[in-house]
C-alpha cells in the first residue's frame, strides 16, 4: 500500500511537527473491501456478473425499492432515466442549476433542453413552487436533486408532476441513507439515481444505480446498460444451450464490474455505521457552531434526516470575509474545505442559454462552504475546524474582502 494511499488502515507515518492537512472527504475503505475485490479477481469473473446481481438485491432491500439496476455511474443512471421518461428533442426538462453539472448534462444527452429552477434558501433543494415557476408548455420531465444528501420535500413535487402529466426523476446521487418521512430517500421513487463515487458515501470507485418501481423499466434499463442486448452476457455464459441475443434498440455500455460490486457489497454492510458516524460529527459541528456570528449551519429538515454527505455553512451578509477568503483562511490552518454547490447556469456550457433569474441559487453558490466530514474524523479534528471558523468570524487573521465573486 502506498504511503499516500487514501486507505485509512494504512500505517500512519511518523507524526510530523505540523498537523497533517485535514481533507474534506476520505472514503472509509479497509481490508475487507480489498479482500472482496481480490476474491472477485480470483473467481475469474471480473465483468458484470453474479456480484452485480447480488449488489442490486442488497441495494433494493436496503432502500425498500422494487428494483435497483446497477450501472457504471450516477451520470449513466440519470442518462438511462432520461431515456425511460421519453424526453427528447423539443422537450424541456426542469432541473436545479444549483447541482453538480451532470444533472443538467444528462438532459442534453437525450437532445432535450434543461430549464433551470431556483431552490429553497434553507435546504438548497427545488420545491414544488420553484419547479412550477420553471414549467413551460414543452416541459416533459423534472429532475429533483437531494443536494448534498439533504432530502428534498418530494411529495408536493410528485403531486405537481402528477397533475401536469410530467415524469419525475430523483437525483439522489449523494443521498443514500438519508430519509424522507421515515423512509430511505428515493426508495419509493418511480425513478431515482445514486452515485458510488468516493466523494459520496458508499463507494465502488466509480458506480451508480437506478431505482424504479416499474418492472418493465428495470428490464429495459438492464438491456440499455448492455448495448440493448435481450440476453445478458452473464446469462449467455452460464447457459448450457446456444443462446443468440437480439438488439431491439440502441443501447450503451454502462455496466459495473463484479470487482466493483464486490467492494460495494462490503460497503453496504458498513452503511448504517457510516451514516450514524456522519450524523454524530454533524451534530458536533451544529452544536459548536451555533453561536458563531454570521454563520448559518445546515440542519435536518422537519420531514427527514440528512446523511450529511456535504456539511455546509452559509456566510451571512455581515461575515468579515468572503467565501474565497474563508477557504484561504481554512487552508492556512491546514483545513481543506470546498466552495458550496456549483451553479450550472454560470458555466460556459450553459451560459449561452440566456438570462435566468435564480437569486437564491446565486446567493447560495457564492456564500456556502463545505467543511471536512469523513468517517474517521475525530472530535479534535472538528474542534480544529470550529476554532478556525471562529477566528475567521471574529475577523482575526482573515483575508481582506475581495467581493463575493466566482472562484
Ligand atoms: C456526484 C453527482 C452526480 C454524478 O455522479 P457520478 O457517479 O460521479 O456520475 C450527479 N448528480 C449529483 C447531484 C451529484 O452530486
PDB file of C-alpha atoms in Angstrom, residues 91-96 103-108 111-117 350 353 356:
ATOM      1  CA  UNK A  91     -38.765  18.782 -24.823  1.00  0.00           C
ATOM      2  CA  UNK A  92     -37.851  20.793 -21.749  1.00  0.00           C
ATOM      3  CA  UNK A  93     -36.692  19.172 -18.510  1.00  0.00           C
ATOM      4  CA  UNK A  94     -36.712  21.242 -15.310  1.00  0.00           C
ATOM      5  CA  UNK A  95     -33.535  20.859 -13.219  1.00  0.00           C
ATOM      6  CA  UNK A  96     -31.894  22.905 -10.473  1.00  0.00           C
ATOM      7  CA  UNK A 103     -27.781  16.828 -13.548  1.00  0.00           C
ATOM      8  CA  UNK A 104     -28.080  19.292 -16.442  1.00  0.00           C
ATOM      9  CA  UNK A 105     -25.801  17.393 -18.830  1.00  0.00           C
ATOM     10  CA  UNK A 106     -27.955  14.246 -18.914  1.00  0.00           C
ATOM     11  CA  UNK A 107     -30.883  16.295 -20.234  1.00  0.00           C
ATOM     12  CA  UNK A 108     -28.755  17.297 -23.196  1.00  0.00           C
ATOM     13  CA  UNK A 111     -31.422  16.127 -27.007  1.00  0.00           C
ATOM     14  CA  UNK A 112     -33.791  17.891 -24.596  1.00  0.00           C
ATOM     15  CA  UNK A 113     -33.285  21.338 -23.037  1.00  0.00           C
ATOM     16  CA  UNK A 114     -32.572  21.815 -19.327  1.00  0.00           C
ATOM     17  CA  UNK A 115     -34.631  24.657 -17.819  1.00  0.00           C
ATOM     18  CA  UNK A 116     -33.248  25.877 -14.514  1.00  0.00           C
ATOM     19  CA  UNK A 117     -35.398  26.132 -11.399  1.00  0.00           C
ATOM     20  CA  UNK A 350     -24.861  26.645 -20.203  1.00  0.00           C
ATOM     21  CA  UNK A 353     -28.872  29.506 -22.911  1.00  0.00           C
ATOM     22  CA  UNK A 356     -32.051  33.335 -15.986  1.00  0.00           C
TER      23      UNK A 356
END
